[in-house]
PDB file of N, CA, C and O in Angstrom:
ATOM      1  N   MET A   1     -21.764 -10.470  21.068  1.00  0.00           N
ATOM      2  CA  MET A   1     -20.771  -9.888  19.900  1.00  0.00           C
ATOM      3  C   MET A   1     -21.896 -10.202  18.679  1.00  0.00           C
ATOM      4  O   MET A   1     -22.464 -10.987  18.398  1.00  0.00           O
ATOM      5  N   SER A   2     -22.200  -8.886  18.088  1.00  0.00           N
ATOM      6  CA  SER A   2     -23.029  -8.806  17.197  1.00  0.00           C
ATOM      7  C   SER A   2     -22.137  -9.299  15.785  1.00  0.00           C
ATOM      8  O   SER A   2     -20.834  -9.471  15.733  1.00  0.00           O
ATOM      9  N   ARG A   3     -22.900  -9.682  14.962  1.00  0.00           N
ATOM     10  CA  ARG A   3     -22.357 -10.148  13.454  1.00  0.00           C
ATOM     11  C   ARG A   3     -21.597  -9.080  12.955  1.00  0.00           C
ATOM     12  O   ARG A   3     -20.569  -9.613  12.220  1.00  0.00           O
ATOM     13  N   LYS A   4     -21.978  -7.985  12.913  1.00  0.00           N
ATOM     14  CA  LYS A   4     -21.136  -6.854  12.290  1.00  0.00           C
ATOM     15  C   LYS A   4     -19.736  -6.824  12.785  1.00  0.00           C
ATOM     16  O   LYS A   4     -18.764  -5.973  12.520  1.00  0.00           O
ATOM     17  N   GLU A   5     -19.407  -7.562  13.861  1.00  0.00           N
ATOM     18  CA  GLU A   5     -18.071  -7.180  14.648  1.00  0.00           C
ATOM     19  C   GLU A   5     -17.266  -8.524  14.314  1.00  0.00           C
ATOM     20  O   GLU A   5     -15.973  -8.479  14.631  1.00  0.00           O
ATOM     21  N   PHE A   6     -17.710  -9.486  13.651  1.00  0.00           N
ATOM     22  CA  PHE A   6     -17.141 -10.760  13.283  1.00  0.00           C
ATOM     23  C   PHE A   6     -15.902 -10.147  11.848  1.00  0.00           C
ATOM     24  O   PHE A   6     -16.213  -9.190  11.269  1.00  0.00           O
ATOM     25  N   ASP A   7     -14.862 -10.889  11.937  1.00  0.00           N
ATOM     26  CA  ASP A   7     -13.937 -10.475  10.935  1.00  0.00           C
ATOM     27  C   ASP A   7     -14.206 -10.592   9.626  1.00  0.00           C
ATOM     28  O   ASP A   7     -14.173  -9.851   8.778  1.00  0.00           O
ATOM     29  N   ALA A   8     -14.971 -11.709   9.123  1.00  0.00           N
ATOM     30  CA  ALA A   8     -15.561 -11.773   7.887  1.00  0.00           C
ATOM     31  C   ALA A   8     -16.421 -10.732   7.697  1.00  0.00           C
ATOM     32  O   ALA A   8     -16.533 -10.395   6.383  1.00  0.00           O
ATOM     33  N   SER A   9     -17.483 -10.269   8.459  1.00  0.00           N
ATOM     34  CA  SER A   9     -18.230  -9.273   8.219  1.00  0.00           C
ATOM     35  C   SER A   9     -17.465  -7.864   7.999  1.00  0.00           C
ATOM     36  O   SER A   9     -17.851  -7.077   7.052  1.00  0.00           O
ATOM     37  N   ARG A  10     -16.539  -7.427   8.847  1.00  0.00           N
ATOM     38  CA  ARG A  10     -15.587  -6.522   8.789  1.00  0.00           C
ATOM     39  C   ARG A  10     -15.032  -6.260   7.352  1.00  0.00           C
ATOM     40  O   ARG A  10     -14.896  -5.216   6.768  1.00  0.00           O
ATOM     41  N   MET A  11     -14.417  -7.605   7.070  1.00  0.00           N
ATOM     42  CA  MET A  11     -13.771  -7.547   5.738  1.00  0.00           C
ATOM     43  C   MET A  11     -14.632  -7.167   4.412  1.00  0.00           C
ATOM     44  O   MET A  11     -14.311  -6.477   3.513  1.00  0.00           O
ATOM     45  N   ARG A  12     -15.789  -7.895   4.622  1.00  0.00           N
ATOM     46  CA  ARG A  12     -16.939  -7.496   3.607  1.00  0.00           C
ATOM     47  C   ARG A  12     -17.122  -6.169   3.417  1.00  0.00           C
ATOM     48  O   ARG A  12     -17.099  -5.542   2.398  1.00  0.00           O
ATOM     49  N   ARG A  13     -17.276  -5.464   4.642  1.00  0.00           N
ATOM     50  CA  ARG A  13     -17.587  -3.981   4.725  1.00  0.00           C
ATOM     51  C   ARG A  13     -16.312  -3.308   4.199  1.00  0.00           C
ATOM     52  O   ARG A  13     -16.550  -2.320   3.290  1.00  0.00           O
ATOM     53  N   LEU A  14     -15.197  -3.859   4.483  1.00  0.00           N
ATOM     54  CA  LEU A  14     -14.169  -3.029   4.047  1.00  0.00           C
ATOM     55  C   LEU A  14     -13.889  -3.183   2.650  1.00  0.00           C
ATOM     56  O   LEU A  14     -13.362  -2.008   1.975  1.00  0.00           O
ATOM     57  N   LYS A  15     -14.208  -4.166   2.109  1.00  0.00           N
ATOM     58  CA  LYS A  15     -13.875  -4.562   0.486  1.00  0.00           C
ATOM     59  C   LYS A  15     -14.994  -3.424  -0.359  1.00  0.00           C
ATOM     60  O   LYS A  15     -14.608  -3.109  -1.305  1.00  0.00           O
ATOM     61  N   ARG A  16     -16.319  -3.520   0.388  1.00  0.00           N
ATOM     62  CA  ARG A  16     -17.270  -2.513  -0.496  1.00  0.00           C
ATOM     63  C   ARG A  16     -16.837  -1.115  -0.442  1.00  0.00           C
ATOM     64  O   ARG A  16     -16.828  -0.514  -1.442  1.00  0.00           O
ATOM     65  N   THR A  17     -16.292  -0.694   0.727  1.00  0.00           N
ATOM     66  CA  THR A  17     -15.827   0.606   0.820  1.00  0.00           C
ATOM     67  C   THR A  17     -14.361   0.726  -0.085  1.00  0.00           C
ATOM     68  O   THR A  17     -14.436   1.907  -0.802  1.00  0.00           O
ATOM     69  N   ALA A  18     -13.693   0.165   0.016  1.00  0.00           N
ATOM     70  CA  ALA A  18     -12.463   0.051  -0.832  1.00  0.00           C
ATOM     71  C   ALA A  18     -12.796   0.162  -2.350  1.00  0.00           C
ATOM     72  O   ALA A  18     -12.093   0.714  -3.010  1.00  0.00           O
ATOM     73  N   GLY A  19     -13.628  -0.693  -2.531  1.00  0.00           N
ATOM     74  CA  GLY A  19     -14.130  -0.745  -4.123  1.00  0.00           C
ATOM     75  C   GLY A  19     -14.641   0.386  -4.699  1.00  0.00           C
ATOM     76  O   GLY A  19     -14.426   1.022  -5.727  1.00  0.00           O
ATOM     77  N   ARG A  20     -15.219   1.159  -3.747  1.00  0.00           N
ATOM     78  CA  ARG A  20     -15.688   2.616  -4.247  1.00  0.00           C
ATOM     79  C   ARG A  20     -14.696   3.733  -4.278  1.00  0.00           C
ATOM     80  O   ARG A  20     -15.007   4.498  -5.287  1.00  0.00           O
ATOM     81  N   HIS A  21     -13.435   3.314  -3.879  1.00  0.00           N
ATOM     82  CA  HIS A  21     -12.162   4.051  -4.137  1.00  0.00           C
ATOM     83  C   HIS A  21     -11.226   3.507  -5.059  1.00  0.00           C
ATOM     84  O   HIS A  21     -10.104   3.958  -5.299  1.00  0.00           O
ATOM     85  N   GLY A  22     -11.818   2.292  -5.811  1.00  0.00           N
ATOM     86  CA  GLY A  22     -10.815   1.830  -6.974  1.00  0.00           C
ATOM     87  C   GLY A  22      -9.942   0.924  -6.437  1.00  0.00           C
ATOM     88  O   GLY A  22      -8.907   0.804  -7.124  1.00  0.00           O
ATOM     89  N   LEU A  23     -10.086   0.304  -5.427  1.00  0.00           N
ATOM     90  CA  LEU A  23      -9.035  -0.366  -4.692  1.00  0.00           C
ATOM     91  C   LEU A  23      -9.689  -1.799  -4.545  1.00  0.00           C
ATOM     92  O   LEU A  23     -10.863  -2.066  -4.044  1.00  0.00           O
ATOM     93  N   THR A  24      -8.631  -2.831  -4.442  1.00  0.00           N
ATOM     94  CA  THR A  24      -8.976  -4.031  -3.891  1.00  0.00           C
ATOM     95  C   THR A  24      -8.271  -4.467  -2.682  1.00  0.00           C
ATOM     96  O   THR A  24      -6.916  -4.132  -2.399  1.00  0.00           O
ATOM     97  N   ILE A  25      -8.788  -5.263  -1.944  1.00  0.00           N
ATOM     98  CA  ILE A  25      -8.082  -5.654  -0.528  1.00  0.00           C
ATOM     99  C   ILE A  25      -7.708  -7.168  -0.968  1.00  0.00           C
ATOM    100  O   ILE A  25      -8.808  -8.110  -1.289  1.00  0.00           O
ATOM    101  N   LEU A  26      -6.291  -7.584  -0.743  1.00  0.00           N
ATOM    102  CA  LEU A  26      -5.834  -8.807  -1.167  1.00  0.00           C
ATOM    103  C   LEU A  26      -5.873  -9.426   0.188  1.00  0.00           C
ATOM    104  O   LEU A  26      -5.266  -9.069   1.203  1.00  0.00           O
ATOM    105  N   THR A  27      -5.910 -10.579   0.314  1.00  0.00           N
ATOM    106  CA  THR A  27      -5.760 -11.578   1.616  1.00  0.00           C
ATOM    107  C   THR A  27      -4.636 -12.596   1.177  1.00  0.00           C
ATOM    108  O   THR A  27      -5.020 -13.546   0.119  1.00  0.00           O
ATOM    109  N   ALA A  28      -3.352 -12.925   1.999  1.00  0.00           N
ATOM    110  CA  ALA A  28      -2.765 -14.050   1.720  1.00  0.00           C
ATOM    111  C   ALA A  28      -3.395 -15.285   2.296  1.00  0.00           C
ATOM    112  O   ALA A  28      -3.840 -15.450   3.327  1.00  0.00           O
ATOM    113  N   GLU A  29      -3.212 -16.417   1.499  1.00  0.00           N
ATOM    114  CA  GLU A  29      -4.013 -17.561   1.729  1.00  0.00           C
ATOM    115  C   GLU A  29      -3.018 -18.685   2.286  1.00  0.00           C
ATOM    116  O   GLU A  29      -3.131 -19.557   2.927  1.00  0.00           O
ATOM    117  N   LYS A  30      -1.636 -18.430   1.902  1.00  0.00           N
ATOM    118  CA  LYS A  30      -0.361 -19.424   2.335  1.00  0.00           C
ATOM    119  C   LYS A  30      -0.017 -18.967   3.640  1.00  0.00           C
ATOM    120  O   LYS A  30       0.085 -17.899   4.028  1.00  0.00           O
ATOM    121  N   LEU A  31       0.452 -20.058   4.413  1.00  0.00           N
ATOM    122  CA  LEU A  31       1.092 -19.699   5.568  1.00  0.00           C
ATOM    123  C   LEU A  31       2.486 -19.230   5.512  1.00  0.00           C
ATOM    124  O   LEU A  31       3.344 -19.805   4.751  1.00  0.00           O
ATOM    125  N   THR A  32       2.606 -18.228   6.192  1.00  0.00           N
ATOM    126  CA  THR A  32       4.142 -17.754   6.379  1.00  0.00           C
ATOM    127  C   THR A  32       4.632 -17.925   7.850  1.00  0.00           C
ATOM    128  O   THR A  32       3.955 -17.864   8.582  1.00  0.00           O
ATOM    129  N   ALA A  33       5.845 -18.013   7.781  1.00  0.00           N
ATOM    130  CA  ALA A  33       6.315 -18.163   9.141  1.00  0.00           C
ATOM    131  C   ALA A  33       6.445 -17.017   9.961  1.00  0.00           C
ATOM    132  O   ALA A  33       6.159 -17.153  11.238  1.00  0.00           O
ATOM    133  N   LYS A  34       6.200 -15.686   9.605  1.00  0.00           N
ATOM    134  CA  LYS A  34       6.269 -14.583  10.354  1.00  0.00           C
ATOM    135  C   LYS A  34       4.783 -14.091  10.562  1.00  0.00           C
ATOM    136  O   LYS A  34       4.440 -13.754  11.728  1.00  0.00           O
ATOM    137  N   MET A  35       3.899 -14.117   9.495  1.00  0.00           N
ATOM    138  CA  MET A  35       2.621 -13.557   9.770  1.00  0.00           C
ATOM    139  C   MET A  35       1.427 -14.592   9.962  1.00  0.00           C
ATOM    140  O   MET A  35       0.327 -14.035  10.508  1.00  0.00           O
ATOM    141  N   GLY A  36       1.781 -15.977   9.596  1.00  0.00           N
ATOM    142  CA  GLY A  36       0.711 -16.887   9.888  1.00  0.00           C
ATOM    143  C   GLY A  36      -0.282 -16.538   8.454  1.00  0.00           C
ATOM    144  O   GLY A  36       0.283 -16.203   7.713  1.00  0.00           O
ATOM    145  N   LYS A  37      -1.360 -17.244   8.707  1.00  0.00           N
ATOM    146  CA  LYS A  37      -2.328 -17.077   7.541  1.00  0.00           C
ATOM    147  C   LYS A  37      -3.185 -15.807   7.397  1.00  0.00           C
ATOM    148  O   LYS A  37      -3.402 -15.318   8.697  1.00  0.00           O
ATOM    149  N   GLY A  38      -3.176 -15.180   6.370  1.00  0.00           N
ATOM    150  CA  GLY A  38      -4.058 -14.155   6.240  1.00  0.00           C
ATOM    151  C   GLY A  38      -3.721 -12.706   6.313  1.00  0.00           C
ATOM    152  O   GLY A  38      -4.499 -11.849   6.833  1.00  0.00           O
ATOM    153  N   GLY A  39      -2.454 -12.466   6.209  1.00  0.00           N
ATOM    154  CA  GLY A  39      -1.962 -11.077   5.994  1.00  0.00           C
ATOM    155  C   GLY A  39      -2.801 -10.391   4.891  1.00  0.00           C
ATOM    156  O   GLY A  39      -3.255 -11.084   4.005  1.00  0.00           O
ATOM    157  N   HIS A  40      -2.922  -9.035   4.771  1.00  0.00           N
ATOM    158  CA  HIS A  40      -3.444  -8.416   3.857  1.00  0.00           C
ATOM    159  C   HIS A  40      -2.538  -7.311   2.975  1.00  0.00           C
ATOM    160  O   HIS A  40      -1.641  -6.974   3.528  1.00  0.00           O
ATOM    161  N   ALA A  41      -3.219  -6.759   1.964  1.00  0.00           N
ATOM    162  CA  ALA A  41      -2.616  -5.850   1.445  1.00  0.00           C
ATOM    163  C   ALA A  41      -3.831  -5.124   0.401  1.00  0.00           C
ATOM    164  O   ALA A  41      -4.737  -5.723   0.292  1.00  0.00           O
ATOM    165  N   ILE A  42      -3.432  -3.659   0.015  1.00  0.00           N
ATOM    166  CA  ILE A  42      -4.399  -3.126  -0.719  1.00  0.00           C
ATOM    167  C   ILE A  42      -3.568  -2.871  -2.126  1.00  0.00           C
ATOM    168  O   ILE A  42      -2.541  -2.663  -2.219  1.00  0.00           O
ATOM    169  N   ARG A  43      -4.622  -3.125  -3.343  1.00  0.00           N
ATOM    170  CA  ARG A  43      -3.925  -2.836  -4.583  1.00  0.00           C
ATOM    171  C   ARG A  43      -4.853  -1.960  -5.344  1.00  0.00           C
ATOM    172  O   ARG A  43      -6.101  -1.773  -5.149  1.00  0.00           O
ATOM    173  N   GLU A  44      -4.011  -1.093  -6.248  1.00  0.00           N
ATOM    174  CA  GLU A  44      -5.074   0.079  -6.797  1.00  0.00           C
ATOM    175  C   GLU A  44      -5.559  -0.897  -8.103  1.00  0.00           C
ATOM    176  O   GLU A  44      -4.843  -1.440  -8.832  1.00  0.00           O
ATOM    177  N   ASP A  45      -6.833  -0.643  -8.361  1.00  0.00           N
ATOM    178  CA  ASP A  45      -7.269  -1.383  -9.639  1.00  0.00           C
ATOM    179  C   ASP A  45      -7.079  -0.847 -10.771  1.00  0.00           C
ATOM    180  O   ASP A  45      -6.859  -1.894 -11.856  1.00  0.00           O
ATOM    181  N   ALA A  46      -6.569   0.176 -11.207  1.00  0.00           N
ATOM    182  CA  ALA A  46      -6.231   0.782 -12.352  1.00  0.00           C
ATOM    183  C   ALA A  46      -4.917   0.546 -12.954  1.00  0.00           C
ATOM    184  O   ALA A  46      -4.860  -0.074 -14.015  1.00  0.00           O
ATOM    185  N   THR A  47      -4.047   0.402 -11.901  1.00  0.00           N
ATOM    186  CA  THR A  47      -2.696  -0.037 -12.290  1.00  0.00           C
ATOM    187  C   THR A  47      -2.298  -1.425 -11.715  1.00  0.00           C
ATOM    188  O   THR A  47      -1.130  -2.125 -12.213  1.00  0.00           O
ATOM    189  N   HIS A  48      -2.967  -2.138 -10.923  1.00  0.00           N
ATOM    190  CA  HIS A  48      -2.687  -3.315 -10.150  1.00  0.00           C
ATOM    191  C   HIS A  48      -1.397  -3.328  -9.442  1.00  0.00           C
ATOM    192  O   HIS A  48      -0.835  -4.657  -9.349  1.00  0.00           O
ATOM    193  N   LYS A  49      -1.182  -2.161  -9.011  1.00  0.00           N
ATOM    194  CA  LYS A  49       0.039  -2.114  -8.077  1.00  0.00           C
ATOM    195  C   LYS A  49      -0.491  -2.081  -6.608  1.00  0.00           C
ATOM    196  O   LYS A  49      -1.432  -1.288  -6.210  1.00  0.00           O
ATOM    197  N   VAL A  50       0.437  -2.804  -5.720  1.00  0.00           N
ATOM    198  CA  VAL A  50       0.099  -2.874  -4.550  1.00  0.00           C
ATOM    199  C   VAL A  50       0.650  -1.590  -3.644  1.00  0.00           C
ATOM    200  O   VAL A  50       1.551  -1.052  -4.031  1.00  0.00           O
ATOM    201  N   ILE A  51      -0.292  -0.878  -3.005  1.00  0.00           N
ATOM    202  CA  ILE A  51      -0.099   0.460  -2.436  1.00  0.00           C
ATOM    203  C   ILE A  51       0.058   0.394  -1.135  1.00  0.00           C
ATOM    204  O   ILE A  51       0.470   1.594  -0.575  1.00  0.00           O
ATOM    205  N   TYR A  52      -0.458  -0.817  -0.417  1.00  0.00           N
ATOM    206  CA  TYR A  52      -0.308  -0.627   1.085  1.00  0.00           C
ATOM    207  C   TYR A  52      -0.180  -2.045   1.348  1.00  0.00           C
ATOM    208  O   TYR A  52      -0.958  -3.151   0.886  1.00  0.00           O
ATOM    209  N   GLY A  53       0.505  -2.315   2.650  1.00  0.00           N
ATOM    210  CA  GLY A  53       0.679  -3.737   3.149  1.00  0.00           C
ATOM    211  C   GLY A  53       1.768  -4.538   2.447  1.00  0.00           C
ATOM    212  O   GLY A  53       1.755  -5.846   2.720  1.00  0.00           O
ATOM    213  N   ASP A  54       2.658  -4.014   1.799  1.00  0.00           N
ATOM    214  CA  ASP A  54       3.898  -4.815   1.079  1.00  0.00           C
ATOM    215  C   ASP A  54       5.153  -4.413   1.535  1.00  0.00           C
ATOM    216  O   ASP A  54       6.164  -4.989   1.303  1.00  0.00           O
ATOM    217  N   VAL A  55       5.278  -3.462   2.648  1.00  0.00           N
ATOM    218  CA  VAL A  55       6.647  -3.176   3.389  1.00  0.00           C
ATOM    219  C   VAL A  55       6.289  -3.517   4.686  1.00  0.00           C
ATOM    220  O   VAL A  55       5.241  -3.177   5.474  1.00  0.00           O
ATOM    221  N   PRO A  56       7.261  -4.344   5.657  1.00  0.00           N
ATOM    222  CA  PRO A  56       8.446  -4.579   4.958  1.00  0.00           C
ATOM    223  C   PRO A  56       8.291  -6.178   4.150  1.00  0.00           C
ATOM    224  O   PRO A  56       9.209  -6.381   3.554  1.00  0.00           O
ATOM    225  N   LEU A  57       7.310  -6.697   4.405  1.00  0.00           N
ATOM    226  CA  LEU A  57       7.069  -8.175   3.894  1.00  0.00           C
ATOM    227  C   LEU A  57       5.727  -8.078   2.830  1.00  0.00           C
ATOM    228  O   LEU A  57       4.776  -7.391   3.316  1.00  0.00           O
ATOM    229  N   PRO A  58       5.384  -8.853   1.944  1.00  0.00           N
ATOM    230  CA  PRO A  58       4.232  -8.732   1.310  1.00  0.00           C
ATOM    231  C   PRO A  58       3.331  -9.362   2.346  1.00  0.00           C
ATOM    232  O   PRO A  58       3.416  -9.984   2.920  1.00  0.00           O
ATOM    233  N   PHE A  59       1.880  -8.750   2.087  1.00  0.00           N
ATOM    234  CA  PHE A  59       0.909  -9.061   2.949  1.00  0.00           C
ATOM    235  C   PHE A  59       1.234  -8.887   4.372  1.00  0.00           C
ATOM    236  O   PHE A  59       0.684  -9.833   5.330  1.00  0.00           O
ATOM    237  N   SER A  60       1.860  -7.794   4.745  1.00  0.00           N
ATOM    238  CA  SER A  60       2.092  -7.505   6.010  1.00  0.00           C
ATOM    239  C   SER A  60       1.130  -6.973   6.950  1.00  0.00           C
ATOM    240  O   SER A  60       1.145  -6.509   8.091  1.00  0.00           O
ATOM    241  N   ALA A  61       0.038  -6.215   6.106  1.00  0.00           N
ATOM    242  CA  ALA A  61      -0.945  -5.837   7.156  1.00  0.00           C
ATOM    243  C   ALA A  61      -1.821  -6.194   7.660  1.00  0.00           C
ATOM    244  O   ALA A  61      -2.141  -7.480   7.103  1.00  0.00           O
ATOM    245  N   THR A  62      -2.346  -6.016   8.916  1.00  0.00           N
ATOM    246  CA  THR A  62      -3.289  -6.576   9.642  1.00  0.00           C
ATOM    247  C   THR A  62      -4.771  -6.163   9.198  1.00  0.00           C
ATOM    248  O   THR A  62      -5.027  -5.167   8.510  1.00  0.00           O
ATOM    249  N   LEU A  63      -5.576  -6.871   9.485  1.00  0.00           N
ATOM    250  CA  LEU A  63      -7.147  -6.355   9.359  1.00  0.00           C
ATOM    251  C   LEU A  63      -7.314  -4.988  10.016  1.00  0.00           C
ATOM    252  O   LEU A  63      -7.903  -4.202   9.447  1.00  0.00           O
ATOM    253  N   GLU A  64      -6.754  -4.708  11.246  1.00  0.00           N
ATOM    254  CA  GLU A  64      -6.886  -3.446  11.949  1.00  0.00           C
ATOM    255  C   GLU A  64      -6.325  -2.391  11.144  1.00  0.00           C
ATOM    256  O   GLU A  64      -6.480  -1.285  10.777  1.00  0.00           O
ATOM    257  N   ASP A  65      -5.097  -2.743  10.624  1.00  0.00           N
ATOM    258  CA  ASP A  65      -4.314  -1.707   9.682  1.00  0.00           C
ATOM    259  C   ASP A  65      -5.223  -1.374   8.222  1.00  0.00           C
ATOM    260  O   ASP A  65      -5.015  -0.226   8.071  1.00  0.00           O
ATOM    261  N   ILE A  66      -5.679  -2.448   7.764  1.00  0.00           N
ATOM    262  CA  ILE A  66      -6.563  -2.153   6.648  1.00  0.00           C
ATOM    263  C   ILE A  66      -7.787  -1.390   6.829  1.00  0.00           C
ATOM    264  O   ILE A  66      -8.041  -0.317   6.027  1.00  0.00           O
ATOM    265  N   GLU A  67      -8.338  -1.426   7.991  1.00  0.00           N
ATOM    266  CA  GLU A  67      -9.296  -0.880   8.364  1.00  0.00           C
ATOM    267  C   GLU A  67      -9.211   0.605   8.590  1.00  0.00           C
ATOM    268  O   GLU A  67      -9.991   1.543   8.145  1.00  0.00           O
ATOM    269  N   ALA A  68      -7.921   0.951   9.288  1.00  0.00           N
ATOM    270  CA  ALA A  68      -7.784   2.107   9.591  1.00  0.00           C
ATOM    271  C   ALA A  68      -7.232   2.961   8.410  1.00  0.00           C
ATOM    272  O   ALA A  68      -7.609   4.139   7.995  1.00  0.00           O
ATOM    273  N   TYR A  69      -6.782   2.413   7.353  1.00  0.00           N
ATOM    274  CA  TYR A  69      -6.459   3.046   5.983  1.00  0.00           C
ATOM    275  C   TYR A  69      -7.654   3.481   5.198  1.00  0.00           C
ATOM    276  O   TYR A  69      -7.945   4.714   4.738  1.00  0.00           O
ATOM    277  N   VAL A  70      -8.710   2.414   5.220  1.00  0.00           N
ATOM    278  CA  VAL A  70      -9.838   2.628   4.410  1.00  0.00           C
ATOM    279  C   VAL A  70     -10.730   3.782   5.265  1.00  0.00           C
ATOM    280  O   VAL A  70     -11.305   4.640   4.446  1.00  0.00           O
ATOM    281  N   GLU A  71     -10.676   3.774   6.502  1.00  0.00           N
ATOM    282  CA  GLU A  71     -11.459   4.606   7.399  1.00  0.00           C
ATOM    283  C   GLU A  71     -10.933   6.092   7.043  1.00  0.00           C
ATOM    284  O   GLU A  71     -11.611   7.201   6.745  1.00  0.00           O
ATOM    285  N   LYS A  72      -9.521   6.274   6.768  1.00  0.00           N
ATOM    286  CA  LYS A  72      -9.012   7.488   6.475  1.00  0.00           C
ATOM    287  C   LYS A  72      -9.253   7.844   5.053  1.00  0.00           C
ATOM    288  O   LYS A  72      -9.503   9.157   5.165  1.00  0.00           O
ATOM    289  N   LEU A  73      -9.546   7.089   4.160  1.00  0.00           N
ATOM    290  CA  LEU A  73      -9.991   7.472   2.665  1.00  0.00           C
ATOM    291  C   LEU A  73     -11.318   7.990   2.851  1.00  0.00           C
ATOM    292  O   LEU A  73     -11.615   9.066   2.210  1.00  0.00           O
ATOM    293  N   GLU A  74     -12.172   7.379   3.828  1.00  0.00           N
ATOM    294  CA  GLU A  74     -13.641   7.777   3.773  1.00  0.00           C
ATOM    295  C   GLU A  74     -13.738   9.019   4.304  1.00  0.00           C
ATOM    296  O   GLU A  74     -14.458   9.907   4.238  1.00  0.00           O
ATOM    297  N   ALA A  75     -12.584   9.323   5.581  1.00  0.00           N
ATOM    298  CA  ALA A  75     -12.756  10.739   5.941  1.00  0.00           C
ATOM    299  C   ALA A  75     -12.340  11.740   5.077  1.00  0.00           C
ATOM    300  O   ALA A  75     -12.954  13.073   5.263  1.00  0.00           O
ATOM    301  N   ALA A  76     -11.574  11.705   4.246  1.00  0.00           N
ATOM    302  CA  ALA A  76     -10.606  12.512   3.595  1.00  0.00           C
ATOM    303  C   ALA A  76     -11.802  12.843   2.397  1.00  0.00           C
ATOM    304  O   ALA A  76     -11.853  13.902   1.914  1.00  0.00           O
ATOM    305  N   GLU A  77     -12.676  11.876   2.194  1.00  0.00           N
ATOM    306  CA  GLU A  77     -13.698  12.243   1.009  1.00  0.00           C
ATOM    307  C   GLU A  77     -14.778  13.051   1.712  1.00  0.00           C
ATOM    308  O   GLU A  77     -15.301  13.940   0.819  1.00  0.00           O
ATOM    309  N   GLU A  78     -15.182  13.064   2.912  1.00  0.00           N
ATOM    310  CA  GLU A  78     -16.242  13.929   3.527  1.00  0.00           C
ATOM    311  C   GLU A  78     -15.939  15.462   3.763  1.00  0.00           C
ATOM    312  O   GLU A  78     -14.993  16.197   3.412  1.00  0.00           O
TER     313      GLU A  78
END
């Protein structure tokens, strides 16, 4: 397994990409009964409004969900 496949490396790469689109990736640090530690959400920097990962529960998006969302943004830009 290469380093670029580690979750921490993926998250850093996704945060850089999201930042170029004016977005911030948030990670829940508290344990929750349903999600466990580390659910994610995406917030728009200009309005500070959570635009992804807050339905049905706050921080309900997985790392894979966030990755798919950010990759869709990149593909739309090309």
